[in-house]
mmCIF file of C-alpha atoms in Angstrom:
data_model
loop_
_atom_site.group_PDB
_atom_site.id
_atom_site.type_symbol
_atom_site.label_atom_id
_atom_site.label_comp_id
_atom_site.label_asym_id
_atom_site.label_seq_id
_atom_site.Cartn_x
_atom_site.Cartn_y
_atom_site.Cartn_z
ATOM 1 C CA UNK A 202 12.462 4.379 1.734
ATOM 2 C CA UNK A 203 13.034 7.879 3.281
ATOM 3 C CA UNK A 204 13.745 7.355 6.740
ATOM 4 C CA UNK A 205 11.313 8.869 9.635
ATOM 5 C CA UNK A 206 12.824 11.539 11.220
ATOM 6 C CA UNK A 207 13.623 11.044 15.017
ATOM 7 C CA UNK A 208 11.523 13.729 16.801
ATOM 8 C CA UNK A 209 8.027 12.845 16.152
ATOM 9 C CA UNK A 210 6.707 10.140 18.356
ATOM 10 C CA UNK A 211 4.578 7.439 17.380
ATOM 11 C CA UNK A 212 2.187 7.602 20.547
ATOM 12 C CA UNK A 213 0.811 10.212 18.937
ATOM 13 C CA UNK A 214 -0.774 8.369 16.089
ATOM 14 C CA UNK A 215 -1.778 5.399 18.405
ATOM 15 C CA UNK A 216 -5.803 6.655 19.467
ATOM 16 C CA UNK A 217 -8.518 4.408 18.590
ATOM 17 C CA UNK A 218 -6.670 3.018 15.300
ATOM 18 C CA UNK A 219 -5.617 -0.094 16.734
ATOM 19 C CA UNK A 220 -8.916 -1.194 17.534
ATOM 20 C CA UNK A 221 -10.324 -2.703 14.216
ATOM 21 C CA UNK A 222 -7.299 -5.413 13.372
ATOM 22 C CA UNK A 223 -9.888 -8.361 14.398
ATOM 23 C CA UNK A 224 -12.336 -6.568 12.269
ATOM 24 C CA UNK A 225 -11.355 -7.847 8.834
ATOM 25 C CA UNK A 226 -14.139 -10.361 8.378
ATOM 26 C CA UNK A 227 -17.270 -11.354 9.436
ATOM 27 C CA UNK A 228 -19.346 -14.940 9.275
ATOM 28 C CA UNK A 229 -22.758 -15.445 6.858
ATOM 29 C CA UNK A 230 -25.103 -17.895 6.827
ATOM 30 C CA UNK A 231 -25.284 -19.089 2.946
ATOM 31 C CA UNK A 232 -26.167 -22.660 1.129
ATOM 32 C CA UNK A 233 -24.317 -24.173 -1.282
ATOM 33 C CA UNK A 234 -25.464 -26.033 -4.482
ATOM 34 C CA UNK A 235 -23.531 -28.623 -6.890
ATOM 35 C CA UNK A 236 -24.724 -30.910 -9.731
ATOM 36 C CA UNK A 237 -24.747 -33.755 -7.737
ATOM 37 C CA UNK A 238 -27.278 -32.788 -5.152
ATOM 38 C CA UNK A 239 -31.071 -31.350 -6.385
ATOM 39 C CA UNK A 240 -32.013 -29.258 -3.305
ATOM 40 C CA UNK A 241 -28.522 -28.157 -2.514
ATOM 41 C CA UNK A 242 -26.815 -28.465 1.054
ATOM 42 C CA UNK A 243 -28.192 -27.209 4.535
ATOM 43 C CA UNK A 244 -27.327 -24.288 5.232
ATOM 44 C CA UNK A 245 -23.975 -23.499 6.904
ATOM 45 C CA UNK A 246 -21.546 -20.390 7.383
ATOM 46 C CA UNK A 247 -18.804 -19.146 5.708
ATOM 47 C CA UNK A 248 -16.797 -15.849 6.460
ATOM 48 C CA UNK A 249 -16.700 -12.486 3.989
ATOM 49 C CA UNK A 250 -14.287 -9.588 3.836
ATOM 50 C CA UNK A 251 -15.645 -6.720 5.704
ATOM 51 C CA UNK A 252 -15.846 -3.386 3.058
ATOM 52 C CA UNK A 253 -16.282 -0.353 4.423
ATOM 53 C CA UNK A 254 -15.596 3.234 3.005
ATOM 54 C CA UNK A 255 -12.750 5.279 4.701
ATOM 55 C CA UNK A 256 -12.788 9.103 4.057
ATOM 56 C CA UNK A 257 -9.487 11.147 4.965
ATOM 57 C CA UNK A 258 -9.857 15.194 5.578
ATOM 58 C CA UNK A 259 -6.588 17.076 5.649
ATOM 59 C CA UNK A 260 -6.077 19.873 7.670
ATOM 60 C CA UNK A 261 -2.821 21.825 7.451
ATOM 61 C CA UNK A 262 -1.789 25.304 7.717
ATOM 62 C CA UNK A 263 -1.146 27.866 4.718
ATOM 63 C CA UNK A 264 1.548 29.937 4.883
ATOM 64 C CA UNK A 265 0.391 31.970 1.954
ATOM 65 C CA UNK A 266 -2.783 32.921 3.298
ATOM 66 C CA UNK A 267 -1.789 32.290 6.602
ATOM 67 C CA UNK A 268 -4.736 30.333 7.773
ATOM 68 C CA UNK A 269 -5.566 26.979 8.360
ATOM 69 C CA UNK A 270 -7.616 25.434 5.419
ATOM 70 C CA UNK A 271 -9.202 21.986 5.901
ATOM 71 C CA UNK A 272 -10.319 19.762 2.345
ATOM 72 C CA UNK A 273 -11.724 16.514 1.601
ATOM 73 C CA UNK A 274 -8.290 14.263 0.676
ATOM 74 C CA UNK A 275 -9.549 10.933 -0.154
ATOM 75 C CA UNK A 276 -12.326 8.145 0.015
ATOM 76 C CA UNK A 277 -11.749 4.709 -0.589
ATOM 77 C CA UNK A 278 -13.507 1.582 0.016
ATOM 78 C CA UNK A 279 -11.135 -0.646 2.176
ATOM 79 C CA UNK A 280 -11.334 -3.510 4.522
ATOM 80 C CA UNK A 281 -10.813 -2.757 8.483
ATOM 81 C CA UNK A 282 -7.619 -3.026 10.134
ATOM 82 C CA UNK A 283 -4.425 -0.783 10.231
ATOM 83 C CA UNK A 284 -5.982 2.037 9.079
ATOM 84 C CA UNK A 285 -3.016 3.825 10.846
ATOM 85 C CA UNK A 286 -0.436 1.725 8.380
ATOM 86 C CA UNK A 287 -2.747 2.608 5.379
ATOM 87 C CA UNK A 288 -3.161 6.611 5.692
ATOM 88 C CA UNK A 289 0.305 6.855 6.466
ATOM 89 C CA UNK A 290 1.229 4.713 3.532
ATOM 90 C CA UNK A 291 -1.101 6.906 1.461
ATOM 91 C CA UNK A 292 0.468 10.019 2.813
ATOM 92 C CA UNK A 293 4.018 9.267 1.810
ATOM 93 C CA UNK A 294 3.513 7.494 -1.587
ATOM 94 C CA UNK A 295 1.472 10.634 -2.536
ATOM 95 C CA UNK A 296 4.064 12.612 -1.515
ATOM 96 C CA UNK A 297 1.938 14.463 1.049
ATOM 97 C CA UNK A 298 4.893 14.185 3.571
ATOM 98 C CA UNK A 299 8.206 12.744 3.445
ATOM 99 C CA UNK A 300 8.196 11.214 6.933
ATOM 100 C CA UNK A 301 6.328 10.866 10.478
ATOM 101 C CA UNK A 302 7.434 14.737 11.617
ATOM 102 C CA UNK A 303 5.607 16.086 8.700
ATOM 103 C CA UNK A 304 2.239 14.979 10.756
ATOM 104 C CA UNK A 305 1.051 16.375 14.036
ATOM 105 C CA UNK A 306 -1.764 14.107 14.489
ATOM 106 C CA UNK A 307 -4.085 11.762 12.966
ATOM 107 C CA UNK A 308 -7.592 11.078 14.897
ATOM 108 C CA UNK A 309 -10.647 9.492 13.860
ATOM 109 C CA UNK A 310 -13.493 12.249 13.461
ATOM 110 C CA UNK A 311 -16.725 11.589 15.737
ATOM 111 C CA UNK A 312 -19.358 10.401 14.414
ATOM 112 C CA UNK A 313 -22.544 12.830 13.917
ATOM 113 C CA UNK A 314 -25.303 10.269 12.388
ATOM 114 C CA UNK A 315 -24.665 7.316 14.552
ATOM 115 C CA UNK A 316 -24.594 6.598 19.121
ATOM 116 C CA UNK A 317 -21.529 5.613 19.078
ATOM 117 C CA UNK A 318 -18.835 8.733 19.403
ATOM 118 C CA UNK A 319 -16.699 6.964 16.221
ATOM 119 C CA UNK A 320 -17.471 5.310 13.242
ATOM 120 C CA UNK A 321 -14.067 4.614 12.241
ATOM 121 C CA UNK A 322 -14.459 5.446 9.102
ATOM 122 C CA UNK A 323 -13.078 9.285 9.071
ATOM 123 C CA UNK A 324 -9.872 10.221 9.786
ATOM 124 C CA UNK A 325 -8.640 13.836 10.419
ATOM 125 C CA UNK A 326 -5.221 14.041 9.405
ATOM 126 C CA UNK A 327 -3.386 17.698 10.517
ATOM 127 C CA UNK A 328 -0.137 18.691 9.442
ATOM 128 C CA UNK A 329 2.876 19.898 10.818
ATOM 129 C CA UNK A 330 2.134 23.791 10.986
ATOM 130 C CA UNK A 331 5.592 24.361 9.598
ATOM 131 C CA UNK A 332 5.020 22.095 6.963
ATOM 132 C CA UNK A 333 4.936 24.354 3.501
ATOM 133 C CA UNK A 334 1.948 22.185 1.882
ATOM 134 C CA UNK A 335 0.542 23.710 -1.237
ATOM 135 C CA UNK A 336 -2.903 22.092 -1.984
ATOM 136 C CA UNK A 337 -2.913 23.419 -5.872
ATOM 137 C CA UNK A 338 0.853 21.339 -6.740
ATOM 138 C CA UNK A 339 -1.796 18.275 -4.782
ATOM 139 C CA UNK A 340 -4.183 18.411 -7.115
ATOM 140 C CA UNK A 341 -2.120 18.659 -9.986
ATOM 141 C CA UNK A 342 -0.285 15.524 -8.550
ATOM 142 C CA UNK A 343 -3.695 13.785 -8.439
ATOM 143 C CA UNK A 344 -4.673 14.558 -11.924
ATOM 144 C CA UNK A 345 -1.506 13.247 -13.233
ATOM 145 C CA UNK A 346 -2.423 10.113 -12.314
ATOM 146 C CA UNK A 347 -5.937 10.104 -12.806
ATOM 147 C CA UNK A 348 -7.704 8.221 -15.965
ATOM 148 C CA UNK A 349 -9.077 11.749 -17.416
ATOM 149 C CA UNK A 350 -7.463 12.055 -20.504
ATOM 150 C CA UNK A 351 -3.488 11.985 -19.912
ATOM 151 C CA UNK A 352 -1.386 9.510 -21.657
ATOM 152 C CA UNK A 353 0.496 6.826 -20.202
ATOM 153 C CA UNK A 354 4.040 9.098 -21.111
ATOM 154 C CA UNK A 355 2.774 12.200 -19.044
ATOM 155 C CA UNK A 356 1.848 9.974 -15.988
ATOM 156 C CA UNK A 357 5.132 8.548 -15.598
ATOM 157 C CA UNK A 358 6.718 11.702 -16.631
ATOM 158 C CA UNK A 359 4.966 13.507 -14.293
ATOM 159 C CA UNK A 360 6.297 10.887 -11.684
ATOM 160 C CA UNK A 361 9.837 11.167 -13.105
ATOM 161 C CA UNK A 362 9.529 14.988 -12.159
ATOM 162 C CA UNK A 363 8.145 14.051 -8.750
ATOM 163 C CA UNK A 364 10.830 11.063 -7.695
ATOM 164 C CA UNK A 365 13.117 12.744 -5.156
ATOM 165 C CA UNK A 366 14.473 9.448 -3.570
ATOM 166 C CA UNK A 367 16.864 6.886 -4.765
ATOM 167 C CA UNK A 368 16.239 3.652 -5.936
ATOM 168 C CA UNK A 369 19.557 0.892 -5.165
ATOM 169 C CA UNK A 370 20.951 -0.586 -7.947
ATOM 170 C CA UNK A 371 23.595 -3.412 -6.044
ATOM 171 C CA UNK A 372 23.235 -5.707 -8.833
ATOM 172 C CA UNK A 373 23.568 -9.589 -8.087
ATOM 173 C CA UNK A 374 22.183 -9.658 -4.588
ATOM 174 C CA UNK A 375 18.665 -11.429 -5.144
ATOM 175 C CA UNK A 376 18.605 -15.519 -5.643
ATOM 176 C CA UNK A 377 16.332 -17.015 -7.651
ATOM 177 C CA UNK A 378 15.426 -20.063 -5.233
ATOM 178 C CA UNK A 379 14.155 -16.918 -2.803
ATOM 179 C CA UNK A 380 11.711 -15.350 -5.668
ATOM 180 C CA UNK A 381 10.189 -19.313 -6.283
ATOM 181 C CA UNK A 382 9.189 -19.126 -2.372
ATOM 182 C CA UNK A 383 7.839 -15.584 -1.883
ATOM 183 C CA UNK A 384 4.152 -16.139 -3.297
ATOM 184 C CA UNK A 385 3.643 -19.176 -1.259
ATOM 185 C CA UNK A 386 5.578 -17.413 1.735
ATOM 186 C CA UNK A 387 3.245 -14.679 1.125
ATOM 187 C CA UNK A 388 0.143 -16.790 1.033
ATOM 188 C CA UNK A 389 1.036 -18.156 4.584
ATOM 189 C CA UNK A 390 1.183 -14.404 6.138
ATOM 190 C CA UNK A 391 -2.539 -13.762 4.515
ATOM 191 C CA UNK A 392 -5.274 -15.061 6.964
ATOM 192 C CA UNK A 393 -7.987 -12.797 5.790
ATOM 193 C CA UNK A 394 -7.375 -14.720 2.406
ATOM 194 C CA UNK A 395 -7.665 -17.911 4.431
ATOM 195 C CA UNK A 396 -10.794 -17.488 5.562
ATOM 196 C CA UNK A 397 -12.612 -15.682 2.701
ATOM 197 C CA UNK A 398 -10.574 -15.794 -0.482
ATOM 198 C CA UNK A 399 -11.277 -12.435 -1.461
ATOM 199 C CA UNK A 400 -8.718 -10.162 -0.121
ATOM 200 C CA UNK A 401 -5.289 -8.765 -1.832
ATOM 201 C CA UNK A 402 -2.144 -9.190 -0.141
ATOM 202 C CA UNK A 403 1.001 -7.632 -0.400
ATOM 203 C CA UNK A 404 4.404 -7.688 1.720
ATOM 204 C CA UNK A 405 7.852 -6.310 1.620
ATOM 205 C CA UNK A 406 10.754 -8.805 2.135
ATOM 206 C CA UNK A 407 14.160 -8.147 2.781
ATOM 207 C CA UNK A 408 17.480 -9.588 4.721
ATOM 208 C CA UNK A 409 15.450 -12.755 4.856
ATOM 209 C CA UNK A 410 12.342 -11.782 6.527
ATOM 210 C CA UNK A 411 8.755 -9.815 5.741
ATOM 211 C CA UNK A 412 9.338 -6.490 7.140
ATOM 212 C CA UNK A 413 5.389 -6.037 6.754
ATOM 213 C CA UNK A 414 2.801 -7.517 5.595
ATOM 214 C CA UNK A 415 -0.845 -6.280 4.703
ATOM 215 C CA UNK A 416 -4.501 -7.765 3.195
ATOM 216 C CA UNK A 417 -7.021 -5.527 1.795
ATOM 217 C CA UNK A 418 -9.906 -5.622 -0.607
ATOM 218 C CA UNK A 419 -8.293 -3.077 -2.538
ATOM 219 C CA UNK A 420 -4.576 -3.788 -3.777
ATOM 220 C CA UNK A 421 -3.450 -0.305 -3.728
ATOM 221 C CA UNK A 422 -4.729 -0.263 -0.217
ATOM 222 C CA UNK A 423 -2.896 -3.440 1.043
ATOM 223 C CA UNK A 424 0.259 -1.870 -0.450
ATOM 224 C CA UNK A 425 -0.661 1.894 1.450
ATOM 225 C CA UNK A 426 -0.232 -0.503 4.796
ATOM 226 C CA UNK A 427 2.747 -2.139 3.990
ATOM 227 C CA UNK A 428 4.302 1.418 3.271
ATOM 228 C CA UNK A 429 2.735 2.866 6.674
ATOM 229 C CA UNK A 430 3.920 -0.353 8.225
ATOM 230 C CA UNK A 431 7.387 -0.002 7.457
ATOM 231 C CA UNK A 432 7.535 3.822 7.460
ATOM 232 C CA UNK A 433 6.095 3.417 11.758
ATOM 233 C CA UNK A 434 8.750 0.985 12.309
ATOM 234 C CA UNK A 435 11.486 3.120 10.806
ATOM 235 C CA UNK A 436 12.995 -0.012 9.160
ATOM 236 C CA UNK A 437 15.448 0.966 6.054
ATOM 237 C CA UNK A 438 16.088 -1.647 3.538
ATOM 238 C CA UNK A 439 17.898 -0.484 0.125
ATOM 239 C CA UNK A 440 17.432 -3.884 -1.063
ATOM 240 C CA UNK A 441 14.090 -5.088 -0.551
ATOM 241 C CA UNK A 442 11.324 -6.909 -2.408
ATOM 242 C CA UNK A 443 7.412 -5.559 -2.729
ATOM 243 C CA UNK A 444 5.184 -8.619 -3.184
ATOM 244 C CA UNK A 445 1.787 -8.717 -4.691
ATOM 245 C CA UNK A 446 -0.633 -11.114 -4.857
ATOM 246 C CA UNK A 447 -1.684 -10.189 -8.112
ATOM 247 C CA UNK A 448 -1.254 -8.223 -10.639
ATOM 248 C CA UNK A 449 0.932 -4.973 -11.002
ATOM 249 C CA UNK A 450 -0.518 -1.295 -12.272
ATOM 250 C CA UNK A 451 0.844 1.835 -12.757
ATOM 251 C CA UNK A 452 -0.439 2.486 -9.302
ATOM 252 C CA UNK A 453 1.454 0.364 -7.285
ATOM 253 C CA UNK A 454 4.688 0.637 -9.556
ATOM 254 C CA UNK A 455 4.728 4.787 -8.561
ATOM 255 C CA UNK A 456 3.988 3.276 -4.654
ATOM 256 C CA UNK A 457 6.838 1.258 -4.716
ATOM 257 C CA UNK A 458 9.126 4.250 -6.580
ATOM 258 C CA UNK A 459 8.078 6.498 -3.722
ATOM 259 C CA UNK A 460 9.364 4.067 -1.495
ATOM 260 C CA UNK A 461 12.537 3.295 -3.407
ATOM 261 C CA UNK A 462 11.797 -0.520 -3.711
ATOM 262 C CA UNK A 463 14.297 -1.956 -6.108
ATOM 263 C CA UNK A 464 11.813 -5.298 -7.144
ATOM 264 C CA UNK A 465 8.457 -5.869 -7.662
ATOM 265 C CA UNK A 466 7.563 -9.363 -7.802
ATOM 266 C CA UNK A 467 3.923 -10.466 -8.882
ATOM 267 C CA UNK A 468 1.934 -13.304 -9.150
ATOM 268 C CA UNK A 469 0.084 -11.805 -12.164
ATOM 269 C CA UNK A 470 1.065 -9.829 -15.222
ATOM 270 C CA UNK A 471 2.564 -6.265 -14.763
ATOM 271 C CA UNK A 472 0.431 -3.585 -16.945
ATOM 272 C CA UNK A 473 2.372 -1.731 -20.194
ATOM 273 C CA UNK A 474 2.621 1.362 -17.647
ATOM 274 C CA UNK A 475 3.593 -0.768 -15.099
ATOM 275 C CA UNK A 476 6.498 -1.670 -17.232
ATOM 276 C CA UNK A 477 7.015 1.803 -18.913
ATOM 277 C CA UNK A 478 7.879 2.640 -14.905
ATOM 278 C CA UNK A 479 10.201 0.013 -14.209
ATOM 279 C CA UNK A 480 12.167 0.817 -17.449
ATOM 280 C CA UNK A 481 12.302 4.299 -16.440
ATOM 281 C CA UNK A 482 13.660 4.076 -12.443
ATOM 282 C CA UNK A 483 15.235 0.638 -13.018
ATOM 283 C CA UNK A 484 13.498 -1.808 -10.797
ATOM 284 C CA UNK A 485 13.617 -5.270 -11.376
ATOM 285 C CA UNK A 486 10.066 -6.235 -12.377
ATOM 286 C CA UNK A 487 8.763 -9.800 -11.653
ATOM 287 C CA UNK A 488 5.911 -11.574 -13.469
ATOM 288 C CA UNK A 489 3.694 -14.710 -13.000
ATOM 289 C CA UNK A 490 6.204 -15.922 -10.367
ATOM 290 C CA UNK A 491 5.424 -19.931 -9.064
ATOM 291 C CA UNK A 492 7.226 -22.699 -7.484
ATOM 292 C CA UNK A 493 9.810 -23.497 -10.303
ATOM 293 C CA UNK A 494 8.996 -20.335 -12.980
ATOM 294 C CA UNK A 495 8.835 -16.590 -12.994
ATOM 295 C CA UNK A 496 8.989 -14.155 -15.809
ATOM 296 C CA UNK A 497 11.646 -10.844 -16.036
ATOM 297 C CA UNK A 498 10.130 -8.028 -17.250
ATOM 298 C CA UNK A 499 12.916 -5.510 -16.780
ATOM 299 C CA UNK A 500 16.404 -5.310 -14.652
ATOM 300 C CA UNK A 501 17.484 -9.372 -14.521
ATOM 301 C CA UNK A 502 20.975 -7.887 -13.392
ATOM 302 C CA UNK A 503 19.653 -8.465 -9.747
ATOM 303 C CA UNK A 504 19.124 -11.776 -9.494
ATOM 304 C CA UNK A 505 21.490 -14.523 -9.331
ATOM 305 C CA UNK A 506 21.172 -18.303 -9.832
ATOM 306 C CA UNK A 507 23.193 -21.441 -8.907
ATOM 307 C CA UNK A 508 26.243 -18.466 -8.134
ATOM 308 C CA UNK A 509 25.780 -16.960 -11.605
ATOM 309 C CA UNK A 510 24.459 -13.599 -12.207
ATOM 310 C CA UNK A 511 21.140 -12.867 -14.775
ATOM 311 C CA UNK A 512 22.333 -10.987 -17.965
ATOM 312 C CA UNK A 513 20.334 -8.078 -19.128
#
């Protein structure tokens, strides 16, 4: 991953945005049924995910027109908690900036319709003024990606064209017995998943530990925070592992690209353009990975075995 450059401090980002990490789920009142019993059991309570929409404006200035222009960047539906992780996540992997400097501030926007001053559900991100941002090569980015008509070979063309980084290819250096243990390793870090079942989760290990670790409802957007997470804490690992708690998509293949992750390791099936963009930057890509089994989809030069290196 591009490392943050030194002069921008993180205090700046800090605001409300820590606030909503205990907000991830809340408790119901439901009643279960079974075959067994005719009227069902009394009714009890069990805990949901909390959805909620998050909308990101960017603000930056043009140097062209020599204004400042403000524009609606995003809205996604994601589950509360380190919204500061995910929009910086989001930033980078859309290759809005290349590290923290590139930001001047991030604030949640107050709210209009409601008593409270915040919803926490906008965020106003501004650029650094210096920053030479060009909305139109944005929205090409966007459609490039987009499901409106573009073939699977321009998308990952278009992020061939886009990949500035460098992706490590050390073969040899990741043991199997380590890729058995992630998923259930992974499991452990996810206590939104404990106590509702219905959230993603994705980390990033490396040198023996989870450098971060995120849940969302949306898997692109648990993946966003793990990016943000690592990108704040300005930890570089060449040789690192993105794990997913299910399946892998072109999405979260040009993610971990933009973040120069050599593996991606799964518990579900990768996607044919999630494979198409391993093939084409080289990254070891991991399939329906369990206790004693896992599948190689591309790059088994990586990993080694009982001392003894995978063949390709």
């Amino acid at each position: 991953m591009l490392e943050p450059k030194p002069v921008c401090k993180r205090k700046v980002f800090q605001l409300e945005l820590d606030l909503l990490d205990a907000a991830a789920h809340r408790q119901v009142a439901l009643r279960r049924f079974t075959q067994q019993l005719e009227h069902g059991l009394p009714s009890q309570l069990d805990s949901i995910a909390i959805e909620e929409p998050l909308q990101l404006w960017l603000n930056w200035f043009c140097h062209t027109r020599q204004a400042h222009q403000q524009a609606e960047l995003s809205l996604t539906m994601r589950t509360p908690g380190q919204d500061l992780a995910l929009v910086l996540g989001f930033l980078f992997s859309q290759g809005i900036i290349a590290g923290l400097s590139d930001l001047q501030q991030l604030s949640y926007h107050p709210a209009s319709h409601s008593e409270q001053q915040f919803d926490y559900n906008q965020i106003d991100i501004e650029l650094n003024p210096q920053l030479n941002f060009q909305w139109a090569a944005l929205t090409r980015h966007f459609a490039s990606y987009s499901s409106c008509g573009l073939c699977g070979a321009s998308s990952v063309k278009a992020l061939a064209l886009q990949q500035q980084g460098h992706i490590d290819n050390t073969p040899a250096w990741l043991d199997a017995q380590v890729v058995y243990q992630l998923p259930t390793l992974l499991q452990q870090q996810q206590k939104v998943f404990q106590q509702t079942g219905s959230v993603h989760g994705a980390g990033l290990f490396a040198n023996g530990q989870w450098l971060a670790v995120a849940e969302d409802i949306g898997r692109h957007n648990a993946v966003d925070k793990v990016i943000g997470q690592v990108l704040l804490d300005q930890q570089v690992a060449p040789r690192s592992v993105l794990v997913l708690s299910g399946r892998v998509s072109f999405e979260l293949m040009q993610k971990a690209v933009k973040a120069n992750i050599p593996v991606v390791l799964a518990v579900g099936a990768p996607s044919s353009l999630a494979l198409k963009v391993a093939q084409q930057f080289n990254i070891t890509l991991l399939g329906f990975v369990k206790a004693q089994r896992f599948n190689v989809y591309h790059a088994p030069w990586r990993i080694v075995e009982g001392g003894k290196q995978y063949e390709s």
